[in-house]
């Protein structure tokens, strides 16, 4: 299969999938520039991921939720004109759900045949030359993960009563894992790890997260600008709080801004009064209320801590709006 974008073919090597030496270099550079235009603050990670998949390799992206992993993969597959098939790794993901199964009703009528086989996401990705993206990879059962070994090593799998399925050149297995969450997870076997490249994807810096929040929320003006700055600051503080096992991703900051904007309207804040309101005590209370809605379900308290999400968020709010301004005051 040859994936195209705008009529320009993406031409991997037939055997392994890397770009051809002659035209591939220019092609992958052009792809990177187009893809990067839609991804905020992930230049290095995007370049490394693109290099791996362009080389025909499978890869695991290891990092917390909300760190643009899906955004990067969506941008790459959109650029290549191929599908991105999502699978959630959990205890219910059986080999049959991943590979596919024969339609029971048709089997009763017709017996087993290739025609009544219903492809699972693995077979679909192989046939369509897409990326099979397995989130929470290490939550899937070991026998399900092992089903991928042949697909990754040989770029083909044998299915009983169907035959051998060969992968199209752009087929890749992409996995993601959260290093901060080890409850209900399994350790990857050496056989699986040996077939996967790995890239750690951590949280972005404050400037990049502010740019993401501005883009996703559409907030502008004096009120919007302060909301963006404060929302990112308190969200990042959840990742440093000693009682929090895992803090919120940038999605929490986006929702703080969106919720706060609606609260401001509900509380009668007019556009002409926005600048003055952003400097008032009412504004800080508005941010706290938005924090409770947007962050209390996103932070995970350490099991040994005798506190609640609401108390933690109140501490973070006080640090931001009471202690920090007081410490910065003259004298």
PDB file of C-alpha atoms in Angstrom:
ATOM      1  CA  UNK A   1       0.000   0.000   0.000  1.00  0.00           C
ATOM      2  CA  UNK A   2       1.230   3.511  -0.787  1.00  0.00           C
ATOM      3  CA  UNK A   3      -0.088   6.318   1.376  1.00  0.00           C
ATOM      4  CA  UNK A   4      -0.306   9.720  -0.250  1.00  0.00           C
ATOM      5  CA  UNK A   5      -0.715  13.308   0.795  1.00  0.00           C
ATOM      6  CA  UNK A   6      -1.588  15.870  -1.789  1.00  0.00           C
ATOM      7  CA  UNK A   7      -0.606  13.477  -4.573  1.00  0.00           C
ATOM      8  CA  UNK A   8       2.956  13.004  -3.288  1.00  0.00           C
ATOM      9  CA  UNK A   9       3.565   9.325  -2.472  1.00  0.00           C
ATOM     10  CA  UNK A  10       5.099   8.148   0.740  1.00  0.00           C
ATOM     11  CA  UNK A  11       7.267   5.253  -0.426  1.00  0.00           C
ATOM     12  CA  UNK A  12       8.663   2.973   2.268  1.00  0.00           C
ATOM     13  CA  UNK A  13      10.944   0.097   1.438  1.00  0.00           C
ATOM     14  CA  UNK A  14       8.890  -2.975   0.632  1.00  0.00           C
ATOM     15  CA  UNK A  15      10.672  -5.179   3.135  1.00  0.00           C
ATOM     16  CA  UNK A  16      11.041  -3.113   6.306  1.00  0.00           C
ATOM     17  CA  UNK A  17       9.211   0.144   5.721  1.00  0.00           C
ATOM     18  CA  UNK A  18      11.945   2.833   5.854  1.00  0.00           C
ATOM     19  CA  UNK A  19      12.014   5.697   3.420  1.00  0.00           C
ATOM     20  CA  UNK A  20      14.141   5.213   0.332  1.00  0.00           C
ATOM     21  CA  UNK A  21      17.583   6.820   0.611  1.00  0.00           C
ATOM     22  CA  UNK A  22      17.240   9.070  -2.424  1.00  0.00           C
ATOM     23  CA  UNK A  23      13.815  10.678  -2.150  1.00  0.00           C
ATOM     24  CA  UNK A  24      13.101   9.718   1.463  1.00  0.00           C
ATOM     25  CA  UNK A  25      15.266  12.343   3.153  1.00  0.00           C
ATOM     26  CA  UNK A  26      13.561  15.267   1.428  1.00  0.00           C
ATOM     27  CA  UNK A  27      10.163  13.643   1.990  1.00  0.00           C
ATOM     28  CA  UNK A  28      10.591  13.140   5.725  1.00  0.00           C
ATOM     29  CA  UNK A  29      11.960  16.672   6.215  1.00  0.00           C
ATOM     30  CA  UNK A  30       8.963  18.152   4.403  1.00  0.00           C
ATOM     31  CA  UNK A  31       6.652  15.935   6.433  1.00  0.00           C
ATOM     32  CA  UNK A  32       8.220  17.099   9.687  1.00  0.00           C
ATOM     33  CA  UNK A  33       7.703  20.753   8.824  1.00  0.00           C
ATOM     34  CA  UNK A  34       4.039  20.250   7.934  1.00  0.00           C
ATOM     35  CA  UNK A  35       3.349  18.073  10.973  1.00  0.00           C
ATOM     36  CA  UNK A  36       5.137  20.444  13.377  1.00  0.00           C
ATOM     37  CA  UNK A  37       2.863  23.299  12.324  1.00  0.00           C
ATOM     38  CA  UNK A  38      -0.029  21.571  14.116  1.00  0.00           C
ATOM     39  CA  UNK A  39       1.816  20.424  17.248  1.00  0.00           C
ATOM     40  CA  UNK A  40       2.733  22.865  20.030  1.00  0.00           C
ATOM     41  CA  UNK A  41       6.071  22.565  21.813  1.00  0.00           C
ATOM     42  CA  UNK A  42       6.951  19.008  20.863  1.00  0.00           C
ATOM     43  CA  UNK A  43       9.669  19.556  18.250  1.00  0.00           C
ATOM     44  CA  UNK A  44      12.191  17.090  19.688  1.00  0.00           C
ATOM     45  CA  UNK A  45       9.690  14.361  20.542  1.00  0.00           C
ATOM     46  CA  UNK A  46       7.985  14.744  17.169  1.00  0.00           C
ATOM     47  CA  UNK A  47      11.312  14.487  15.344  1.00  0.00           C
ATOM     48  CA  UNK A  48      12.319  11.342  17.240  1.00  0.00           C
ATOM     49  CA  UNK A  49       8.923   9.674  16.815  1.00  0.00           C
ATOM     50  CA  UNK A  50       8.816  10.543  13.134  1.00  0.00           C
ATOM     51  CA  UNK A  51      12.342   9.201  12.643  1.00  0.00           C
ATOM     52  CA  UNK A  52      11.370   5.889  14.264  1.00  0.00           C
ATOM     53  CA  UNK A  53       8.172   5.310  12.304  1.00  0.00           C
ATOM     54  CA  UNK A  54       9.715   6.546   9.044  1.00  0.00           C
ATOM     55  CA  UNK A  55      12.450   3.963   9.604  1.00  0.00           C
ATOM     56  CA  UNK A  56       9.779   1.280   9.757  1.00  0.00           C
ATOM     57  CA  UNK A  57      10.067   0.767  13.507  1.00  0.00           C
ATOM     58  CA  UNK A  58       7.419   0.225  16.186  1.00  0.00           C
ATOM     59  CA  UNK A  59       7.655   2.379  19.301  1.00  0.00           C
ATOM     60  CA  UNK A  60       6.332   2.783  22.840  1.00  0.00           C
ATOM     61  CA  UNK A  61       5.711   6.335  24.058  1.00  0.00           C
ATOM     62  CA  UNK A  62       6.098   6.423  27.829  1.00  0.00           C
ATOM     63  CA  UNK A  63       4.607   9.366  29.657  1.00  0.00           C
ATOM     64  CA  UNK A  64       1.617  10.654  31.630  1.00  0.00           C
ATOM     65  CA  UNK A  65      -1.739  11.440  29.995  1.00  0.00           C
ATOM     66  CA  UNK A  66      -2.155  14.790  28.292  1.00  0.00           C
ATOM     67  CA  UNK A  67       1.388  15.100  26.938  1.00  0.00           C
ATOM     68  CA  UNK A  68       0.455  15.312  23.229  1.00  0.00           C
ATOM     69  CA  UNK A  69       1.214  11.683  22.361  1.00  0.00           C
ATOM     70  CA  UNK A  70      -2.064  11.213  20.509  1.00  0.00           C
ATOM     71  CA  UNK A  71      -1.729  14.657  18.918  1.00  0.00           C
ATOM     72  CA  UNK A  72       1.669  13.726  17.459  1.00  0.00           C
ATOM     73  CA  UNK A  73       0.431  10.395  16.104  1.00  0.00           C
ATOM     74  CA  UNK A  74      -2.718  11.960  14.653  1.00  0.00           C
ATOM     75  CA  UNK A  75      -0.591  14.567  12.892  1.00  0.00           C
ATOM     76  CA  UNK A  76       1.776  11.946  11.451  1.00  0.00           C
ATOM     77  CA  UNK A  77      -0.989   9.638  10.200  1.00  0.00           C
ATOM     78  CA  UNK A  78      -2.911  12.589   8.744  1.00  0.00           C
ATOM     79  CA  UNK A  79       0.251  13.668   6.913  1.00  0.00           C
ATOM     80  CA  UNK A  80       0.765  10.159   5.542  1.00  0.00           C
ATOM     81  CA  UNK A  81      -2.927   9.725   4.702  1.00  0.00           C
ATOM     82  CA  UNK A  82      -3.307   6.526   6.724  1.00  0.00           C
ATOM     83  CA  UNK A  83      -5.663   5.543   9.577  1.00  0.00           C
ATOM     84  CA  UNK A  84      -4.878   5.695  13.286  1.00  0.00           C
ATOM     85  CA  UNK A  85      -6.678   2.844  15.040  1.00  0.00           C
ATOM     86  CA  UNK A  86      -7.109   3.183  18.809  1.00  0.00           C
ATOM     87  CA  UNK A  87      -7.170   0.270  21.231  1.00  0.00           C
ATOM     88  CA  UNK A  88      -7.473   0.605  25.005  1.00  0.00           C
ATOM     89  CA  UNK A  89      -5.241  -1.768  26.884  1.00  0.00           C
ATOM     90  CA  UNK A  90      -7.168  -3.421  29.715  1.00  0.00           C
ATOM     91  CA  UNK A  91      -7.975  -6.844  31.147  1.00  0.00           C
ATOM     92  CA  UNK A  92     -10.823  -7.270  28.641  1.00  0.00           C
ATOM     93  CA  UNK A  93      -8.579  -6.950  25.591  1.00  0.00           C
ATOM     94  CA  UNK A  94      -8.376 -10.572  24.459  1.00  0.00           C
ATOM     95  CA  UNK A  95      -6.377 -11.859  21.479  1.00  0.00           C
ATOM     96  CA  UNK A  96      -9.676 -12.383  19.630  1.00  0.00           C
ATOM     97  CA  UNK A  97     -10.680  -8.748  20.160  1.00  0.00           C
ATOM     98  CA  UNK A  98      -7.308  -7.598  18.880  1.00  0.00           C
ATOM     99  CA  UNK A  99      -6.981  -9.945  15.885  1.00  0.00           C
ATOM    100  CA  UNK A 100     -10.626 -10.565  14.997  1.00  0.00           C
ATOM    101  CA  UNK A 101     -13.138 -13.410  14.982  1.00  0.00           C
ATOM    102  CA  UNK A 102     -15.460 -15.354  12.743  1.00  0.00           C
ATOM    103  CA  UNK A 103     -19.089 -14.183  12.676  1.00  0.00           C
ATOM    104  CA  UNK A 104     -20.918 -16.819  14.790  1.00  0.00           C
ATOM    105  CA  UNK A 105     -24.212 -16.585  12.883  1.00  0.00           C
ATOM    106  CA  UNK A 106     -22.519 -17.007   9.527  1.00  0.00           C
ATOM    107  CA  UNK A 107     -20.362 -19.858  10.825  1.00  0.00           C
ATOM    108  CA  UNK A 108     -23.531 -21.750  11.767  1.00  0.00           C
ATOM    109  CA  UNK A 109     -24.905 -21.265   8.259  1.00  0.00           C
ATOM    110  CA  UNK A 110     -21.758 -21.470   6.173  1.00  0.00           C
ATOM    111  CA  UNK A 111     -19.058 -23.083   8.354  1.00  0.00           C
ATOM    112  CA  UNK A 112     -15.711 -21.287   8.808  1.00  0.00           C
ATOM    113  CA  UNK A 113     -14.393 -19.329   5.850  1.00  0.00           C
ATOM    114  CA  UNK A 114     -12.294 -16.213   5.174  1.00  0.00           C
ATOM    115  CA  UNK A 115     -15.487 -14.435   4.077  1.00  0.00           C
ATOM    116  CA  UNK A 116     -17.095 -14.545   7.509  1.00  0.00           C
ATOM    117  CA  UNK A 117     -14.002 -13.385   9.394  1.00  0.00           C
ATOM    118  CA  UNK A 118     -14.491 -10.019  11.131  1.00  0.00           C
ATOM    119  CA  UNK A 119     -11.114  -8.221  11.319  1.00  0.00           C
ATOM    120  CA  UNK A 120     -10.002  -6.767  14.642  1.00  0.00           C
ATOM    121  CA  UNK A 121      -7.983  -3.547  14.925  1.00  0.00           C
ATOM    122  CA  UNK A 122      -4.656  -5.366  14.443  1.00  0.00           C
ATOM    123  CA  UNK A 123      -5.717  -6.917  11.142  1.00  0.00           C
ATOM    124  CA  UNK A 124      -7.388  -3.678  10.024  1.00  0.00           C
ATOM    125  CA  UNK A 125      -4.204  -1.721  10.716  1.00  0.00           C
ATOM    126  CA  UNK A 126      -2.092  -4.302   8.871  1.00  0.00           C
ATOM    127  CA  UNK A 127      -4.386  -4.384   5.829  1.00  0.00           C
ATOM    128  CA  UNK A 128      -4.855  -0.602   5.654  1.00  0.00           C
ATOM    129  CA  UNK A 129      -1.253   0.296   6.460  1.00  0.00           C
ATOM    130  CA  UNK A 130      -2.294   2.244   9.521  1.00  0.00           C
ATOM    131  CA  UNK A 131      -0.899   2.801  12.993  1.00  0.00           C
ATOM    132  CA  UNK A 132      -2.264   0.472  15.670  1.00  0.00           C
ATOM    133  CA  UNK A 133      -2.175   2.685  18.770  1.00  0.00           C
ATOM    134  CA  UNK A 134      -2.556   0.739  22.019  1.00  0.00           C
ATOM    135  CA  UNK A 135      -3.044   3.047  24.990  1.00  0.00           C
ATOM    136  CA  UNK A 136      -2.187   1.765  28.482  1.00  0.00           C
ATOM    137  CA  UNK A 137      -0.208  -0.992  26.770  1.00  0.00           C
ATOM    138  CA  UNK A 138       0.998  -2.585  29.994  1.00  0.00           C
ATOM    139  CA  UNK A 139      -2.571  -3.076  31.226  1.00  0.00           C
ATOM    140  CA  UNK A 140      -3.344  -5.587  28.483  1.00  0.00           C
ATOM    141  CA  UNK A 141      -3.061  -9.319  29.306  1.00  0.00           C
ATOM    142  CA  UNK A 142       0.282 -10.925  28.515  1.00  0.00           C
ATOM    143  CA  UNK A 143      -1.176 -13.369  25.961  1.00  0.00           C
ATOM    144  CA  UNK A 144      -2.778 -10.452  24.114  1.00  0.00           C
ATOM    145  CA  UNK A 145       0.484  -8.507  24.021  1.00  0.00           C
ATOM    146  CA  UNK A 146       2.295 -11.621  22.794  1.00  0.00           C
ATOM    147  CA  UNK A 147      -0.131 -11.763  19.852  1.00  0.00           C
ATOM    148  CA  UNK A 148       1.719  -8.737  18.489  1.00  0.00           C
ATOM    149  CA  UNK A 149       5.119 -10.421  18.429  1.00  0.00           C
ATOM    150  CA  UNK A 150       4.756 -12.005  14.998  1.00  0.00           C
ATOM    151  CA  UNK A 151       3.114  -8.910  13.550  1.00  0.00           C
ATOM    152  CA  UNK A 152       6.022  -6.760  14.740  1.00  0.00           C
ATOM    153  CA  UNK A 153       8.798  -9.202  13.818  1.00  0.00           C
ATOM    154  CA  UNK A 154       7.523 -10.580  10.497  1.00  0.00           C
ATOM    155  CA  UNK A 155       4.994  -7.899   9.489  1.00  0.00           C
ATOM    156  CA  UNK A 156       2.495 -10.716   8.987  1.00  0.00           C
ATOM    157  CA  UNK A 157       0.304 -13.061  11.036  1.00  0.00           C
ATOM    158  CA  UNK A 158      -1.305 -16.425  10.332  1.00  0.00           C
ATOM    159  CA  UNK A 159      -4.993 -16.719  11.204  1.00  0.00           C
ATOM    160  CA  UNK A 160      -6.571 -20.199  11.320  1.00  0.00           C
ATOM    161  CA  UNK A 161      -9.127 -20.781   8.532  1.00  0.00           C
ATOM    162  CA  UNK A 162      -8.245 -17.395   7.033  1.00  0.00           C
ATOM    163  CA  UNK A 163      -4.612 -17.632   5.999  1.00  0.00           C
ATOM    164  CA  UNK A 164      -1.658 -15.308   6.326  1.00  0.00           C
ATOM    165  CA  UNK A 165      -2.224 -11.558   6.557  1.00  0.00           C
ATOM    166  CA  UNK A 166       0.692  -9.449   5.321  1.00  0.00           C
ATOM    167  CA  UNK A 167       1.058  -5.920   6.603  1.00  0.00           C
ATOM    168  CA  UNK A 168       1.065  -2.964   4.233  1.00  0.00           C
ATOM    169  CA  UNK A 169       4.363  -1.023   4.316  1.00  0.00           C
ATOM    170  CA  UNK A 170       3.123   1.811   6.542  1.00  0.00           C
ATOM    171  CA  UNK A 171       1.758  -0.461   9.283  1.00  0.00           C
ATOM    172  CA  UNK A 172       3.196   0.334  12.719  1.00  0.00           C
ATOM    173  CA  UNK A 173       2.498  -0.733  16.289  1.00  0.00           C
ATOM    174  CA  UNK A 174       2.534   2.265  18.636  1.00  0.00           C
ATOM    175  CA  UNK A 175       2.094   1.740  22.357  1.00  0.00           C
ATOM    176  CA  UNK A 176       1.746   4.157  25.253  1.00  0.00           C
ATOM    177  CA  UNK A 177       2.338   3.626  28.954  1.00  0.00           C
ATOM    178  CA  UNK A 178       1.951   5.820  32.021  1.00  0.00           C
ATOM    179  CA  UNK A 179       5.073   5.546  34.241  1.00  0.00           C
ATOM    180  CA  UNK A 180       3.233   7.151  37.182  1.00  0.00           C
ATOM    181  CA  UNK A 181       0.593   4.442  37.408  1.00  0.00           C
ATOM    182  CA  UNK A 182       1.664   0.915  38.278  1.00  0.00           C
ATOM    183  CA  UNK A 183      -1.641  -0.348  39.684  1.00  0.00           C
ATOM    184  CA  UNK A 184      -3.107  -3.175  37.622  1.00  0.00           C
ATOM    185  CA  UNK A 185      -0.209  -3.180  35.164  1.00  0.00           C
ATOM    186  CA  UNK A 186       2.053  -5.982  33.985  1.00  0.00           C
ATOM    187  CA  UNK A 187       5.758  -5.915  33.231  1.00  0.00           C
ATOM    188  CA  UNK A 188       6.552  -6.218  29.532  1.00  0.00           C
ATOM    189  CA  UNK A 189       8.459  -9.344  28.608  1.00  0.00           C
ATOM    190  CA  UNK A 190      11.945  -9.122  27.150  1.00  0.00           C
ATOM    191  CA  UNK A 191      10.611 -10.435  23.820  1.00  0.00           C
ATOM    192  CA  UNK A 192       8.141  -7.558  23.561  1.00  0.00           C
ATOM    193  CA  UNK A 193      10.538  -4.847  24.787  1.00  0.00           C
ATOM    194  CA  UNK A 194      13.200  -6.042  22.355  1.00  0.00           C
ATOM    195  CA  UNK A 195      10.889  -5.340  19.431  1.00  0.00           C
ATOM    196  CA  UNK A 196       9.929  -1.823  20.492  1.00  0.00           C
ATOM    197  CA  UNK A 197      11.784   1.444  20.381  1.00  0.00           C
ATOM    198  CA  UNK A 198      11.043   3.680  23.381  1.00  0.00           C
ATOM    199  CA  UNK A 199      10.646   7.411  23.918  1.00  0.00           C
ATOM    200  CA  UNK A 200       9.925   9.170  27.208  1.00  0.00           C
ATOM    201  CA  UNK A 201       7.406  11.989  26.759  1.00  0.00           C
ATOM    202  CA  UNK A 202       7.135  14.215  29.823  1.00  0.00           C
ATOM    203  CA  UNK A 203       5.083  17.323  30.548  1.00  0.00           C
ATOM    204  CA  UNK A 204       5.882  20.392  28.473  1.00  0.00           C
ATOM    205  CA  UNK A 205       7.250  23.605  29.943  1.00  0.00           C
ATOM    206  CA  UNK A 206       4.971  26.394  31.182  1.00  0.00           C
ATOM    207  CA  UNK A 207       5.259  28.517  28.028  1.00  0.00           C
ATOM    208  CA  UNK A 208       4.275  25.604  25.788  1.00  0.00           C
ATOM    209  CA  UNK A 209       1.346  24.705  28.038  1.00  0.00           C
ATOM    210  CA  UNK A 210       0.135  28.305  28.021  1.00  0.00           C
ATOM    211  CA  UNK A 211       0.261  28.254  24.223  1.00  0.00           C
ATOM    212  CA  UNK A 212      -1.764  25.019  24.180  1.00  0.00           C
ATOM    213  CA  UNK A 213      -4.374  26.424  26.575  1.00  0.00           C
ATOM    214  CA  UNK A 214      -4.667  29.620  24.541  1.00  0.00           C
ATOM    215  CA  UNK A 215      -5.142  27.587  21.365  1.00  0.00           C
ATOM    216  CA  UNK A 216      -7.678  25.154  22.828  1.00  0.00           C
ATOM    217  CA  UNK A 217      -9.687  27.627  24.897  1.00  0.00           C
ATOM    218  CA  UNK A 218      -9.678  30.605  22.543  1.00  0.00           C
ATOM    219  CA  UNK A 219      -9.387  32.902  25.575  1.00  0.00           C
ATOM    220  CA  UNK A 220      -8.284  36.463  24.794  1.00  0.00           C
ATOM    221  CA  UNK A 221      -8.208  39.895  26.389  1.00  0.00           C
ATOM    222  CA  UNK A 222      -7.094  40.880  29.910  1.00  0.00           C
ATOM    223  CA  UNK A 223      -9.336  38.316  31.625  1.00  0.00           C
ATOM    224  CA  UNK A 224      -8.479  35.523  29.233  1.00  0.00           C
ATOM    225  CA  UNK A 225      -4.745  36.166  29.411  1.00  0.00           C
ATOM    226  CA  UNK A 226      -4.708  36.116  33.209  1.00  0.00           C
ATOM    227  CA  UNK A 227      -6.890  33.001  33.299  1.00  0.00           C
ATOM    228  CA  UNK A 228      -4.459  31.190  31.003  1.00  0.00           C
ATOM    229  CA  UNK A 229      -1.451  32.100  33.155  1.00  0.00           C
ATOM    230  CA  UNK A 230      -3.147  31.202  36.442  1.00  0.00           C
ATOM    231  CA  UNK A 231      -4.736  28.012  35.112  1.00  0.00           C
ATOM    232  CA  UNK A 232      -1.406  26.668  33.885  1.00  0.00           C
ATOM    233  CA  UNK A 233       0.334  27.653  37.134  1.00  0.00           C
ATOM    234  CA  UNK A 234      -2.138  25.900  39.458  1.00  0.00           C
ATOM    235  CA  UNK A 235      -2.347  22.857  37.186  1.00  0.00           C
ATOM    236  CA  UNK A 236       1.426  22.465  37.158  1.00  0.00           C
ATOM    237  CA  UNK A 237       1.424  22.869  40.947  1.00  0.00           C
ATOM    238  CA  UNK A 238      -0.704  19.720  41.275  1.00  0.00           C
ATOM    239  CA  UNK A 239       2.254  17.743  39.886  1.00  0.00           C
ATOM    240  CA  UNK A 240       4.572  19.024  42.647  1.00  0.00           C
ATOM    241  CA  UNK A 241       2.274  18.777  45.659  1.00  0.00           C
ATOM    242  CA  UNK A 242       3.635  16.254  48.199  1.00  0.00           C
ATOM    243  CA  UNK A 243       0.232  14.641  48.777  1.00  0.00           C
ATOM    244  CA  UNK A 244      -0.500  14.074  45.087  1.00  0.00           C
ATOM    245  CA  UNK A 245       0.614  10.833  43.452  1.00  0.00           C
ATOM    246  CA  UNK A 246      -0.217  12.076  39.959  1.00  0.00           C
ATOM    247  CA  UNK A 247      -1.199  15.607  39.048  1.00  0.00           C
ATOM    248  CA  UNK A 248      -3.307  16.951  36.232  1.00  0.00           C
ATOM    249  CA  UNK A 249      -2.274  17.251  32.614  1.00  0.00           C
ATOM    250  CA  UNK A 250      -2.689  20.432  30.597  1.00  0.00           C
ATOM    251  CA  UNK A 251      -6.265  19.322  29.920  1.00  0.00           C
ATOM    252  CA  UNK A 252      -7.074  20.462  33.445  1.00  0.00           C
ATOM    253  CA  UNK A 253      -5.775  23.961  32.676  1.00  0.00           C
ATOM    254  CA  UNK A 254      -7.819  24.097  29.485  1.00  0.00           C
ATOM    255  CA  UNK A 255     -10.961  23.201  31.407  1.00  0.00           C
ATOM    256  CA  UNK A 256     -10.231  25.732  34.161  1.00  0.00           C
ATOM    257  CA  UNK A 257     -10.202  28.492  31.557  1.00  0.00           C
ATOM    258  CA  UNK A 258     -13.316  27.232  29.773  1.00  0.00           C
ATOM    259  CA  UNK A 259     -15.287  26.792  33.008  1.00  0.00           C
ATOM    260  CA  UNK A 260     -14.086  30.112  34.445  1.00  0.00           C
ATOM    261  CA  UNK A 261     -15.174  31.985  31.319  1.00  0.00           C
ATOM    262  CA  UNK A 262     -18.659  30.579  31.642  1.00  0.00           C
ATOM    263  CA  UNK A 263     -18.768  31.305  35.371  1.00  0.00           C
ATOM    264  CA  UNK A 264     -17.785  34.908  34.685  1.00  0.00           C
ATOM    265  CA  UNK A 265     -20.746  35.269  32.329  1.00  0.00           C
ATOM    266  CA  UNK A 266     -23.098  33.632  34.834  1.00  0.00           C
ATOM    267  CA  UNK A 267     -21.888  36.070  37.496  1.00  0.00           C
ATOM    268  CA  UNK A 268     -22.599  39.066  35.325  1.00  0.00           C
ATOM    269  CA  UNK A 269     -19.089  40.073  34.315  1.00  0.00           C
ATOM    270  CA  UNK A 270     -19.347  42.304  31.243  1.00  0.00           C
ATOM    271  CA  UNK A 271     -16.686  42.505  28.545  1.00  0.00           C
ATOM    272  CA  UNK A 272     -16.021  46.165  29.387  1.00  0.00           C
ATOM    273  CA  UNK A 273     -15.395  45.249  33.044  1.00  0.00           C
ATOM    274  CA  UNK A 274     -13.107  42.272  32.321  1.00  0.00           C
ATOM    275  CA  UNK A 275      -9.813  44.074  33.003  1.00  0.00           C
ATOM    276  CA  UNK A 276     -10.951  45.391  36.391  1.00  0.00           C
ATOM    277  CA  UNK A 277     -12.509  42.059  37.301  1.00  0.00           C
ATOM    278  CA  UNK A 278      -9.228  40.238  36.594  1.00  0.00           C
ATOM    279  CA  UNK A 279      -7.635  42.266  39.438  1.00  0.00           C
ATOM    280  CA  UNK A 280     -10.420  41.727  41.976  1.00  0.00           C
ATOM    281  CA  UNK A 281     -10.928  39.274  44.827  1.00  0.00           C
ATOM    282  CA  UNK A 282     -13.982  37.990  42.991  1.00  0.00           C
ATOM    283  CA  UNK A 283     -11.662  36.819  40.219  1.00  0.00           C
ATOM    284  CA  UNK A 284      -9.563  34.691  42.550  1.00  0.00           C
ATOM    285  CA  UNK A 285     -12.684  33.032  43.980  1.00  0.00           C
ATOM    286  CA  UNK A 286     -13.850  32.395  40.433  1.00  0.00           C
ATOM    287  CA  UNK A 287     -10.579  30.598  39.680  1.00  0.00           C
ATOM    288  CA  UNK A 288     -10.920  28.444  42.800  1.00  0.00           C
ATOM    289  CA  UNK A 289     -14.434  27.381  41.833  1.00  0.00           C
ATOM    290  CA  UNK A 290     -13.219  26.507  38.328  1.00  0.00           C
ATOM    291  CA  UNK A 291     -10.296  24.564  39.836  1.00  0.00           C
ATOM    292  CA  UNK A 292     -12.667  22.417  41.918  1.00  0.00           C
ATOM    293  CA  UNK A 293     -14.665  21.483  38.840  1.00  0.00           C
ATOM    294  CA  UNK A 294     -11.726  21.001  36.457  1.00  0.00           C
ATOM    295  CA  UNK A 295      -9.036  19.479  38.703  1.00  0.00           C
ATOM    296  CA  UNK A 296     -10.580  17.597  41.629  1.00  0.00           C
ATOM    297  CA  UNK A 297     -11.265  14.514  39.508  1.00  0.00           C
ATOM    298  CA  UNK A 298      -7.939  14.686  37.689  1.00  0.00           C
ATOM    299  CA  UNK A 299      -5.541  14.579  40.619  1.00  0.00           C
ATOM    300  CA  UNK A 300      -4.774  11.313  42.403  1.00  0.00           C
ATOM    301  CA  UNK A 301      -4.037  11.634  46.113  1.00  0.00           C
ATOM    302  CA  UNK A 302      -1.335   9.472  47.650  1.00  0.00           C
ATOM    303  CA  UNK A 303      -2.884   6.585  49.565  1.00  0.00           C
ATOM    304  CA  UNK A 304      -0.939   7.508  52.715  1.00  0.00           C
ATOM    305  CA  UNK A 305      -2.066  11.144  52.705  1.00  0.00           C
ATOM    306  CA  UNK A 306      -4.929  12.054  55.011  1.00  0.00           C
ATOM    307  CA  UNK A 307      -6.442  14.738  52.837  1.00  0.00           C
ATOM    308  CA  UNK A 308      -8.893  15.298  49.984  1.00  0.00           C
ATOM    309  CA  UNK A 309      -8.576  16.712  46.472  1.00  0.00           C
ATOM    310  CA  UNK A 310     -10.494  19.804  47.590  1.00  0.00           C
ATOM    311  CA  UNK A 311      -8.067  20.508  50.436  1.00  0.00           C
ATOM    312  CA  UNK A 312      -5.079  20.059  48.179  1.00  0.00           C
ATOM    313  CA  UNK A 313      -6.553  22.434  45.614  1.00  0.00           C
ATOM    314  CA  UNK A 314      -7.278  24.992  48.312  1.00  0.00           C
ATOM    315  CA  UNK A 315      -3.625  24.864  49.392  1.00  0.00           C
ATOM    316  CA  UNK A 316      -2.480  25.336  45.802  1.00  0.00           C
ATOM    317  CA  UNK A 317      -4.939  28.210  45.351  1.00  0.00           C
ATOM    318  CA  UNK A 318      -3.706  29.923  48.543  1.00  0.00           C
ATOM    319  CA  UNK A 319      -0.095  29.566  47.415  1.00  0.00           C
ATOM    320  CA  UNK A 320      -0.904  31.178  44.082  1.00  0.00           C
ATOM    321  CA  UNK A 321      -3.220  33.985  45.160  1.00  0.00           C
ATOM    322  CA  UNK A 322      -2.308  34.746  48.775  1.00  0.00           C
ATOM    323  CA  UNK A 323       1.214  33.610  49.685  1.00  0.00           C
ATOM    324  CA  UNK A 324       2.983  34.416  46.397  1.00  0.00           C
ATOM    325  CA  UNK A 325       1.556  37.983  46.070  1.00  0.00           C
ATOM    326  CA  UNK A 326       2.331  38.595  49.766  1.00  0.00           C
ATOM    327  CA  UNK A 327       5.923  37.418  49.368  1.00  0.00           C
ATOM    328  CA  UNK A 328       6.368  39.596  46.288  1.00  0.00           C
ATOM    329  CA  UNK A 329       4.946  42.715  47.944  1.00  0.00           C
ATOM    330  CA  UNK A 330       7.397  45.561  48.722  1.00  0.00           C
ATOM    331  CA  UNK A 331       8.828  45.596  52.240  1.00  0.00           C
TER     332      UNK A 331
END
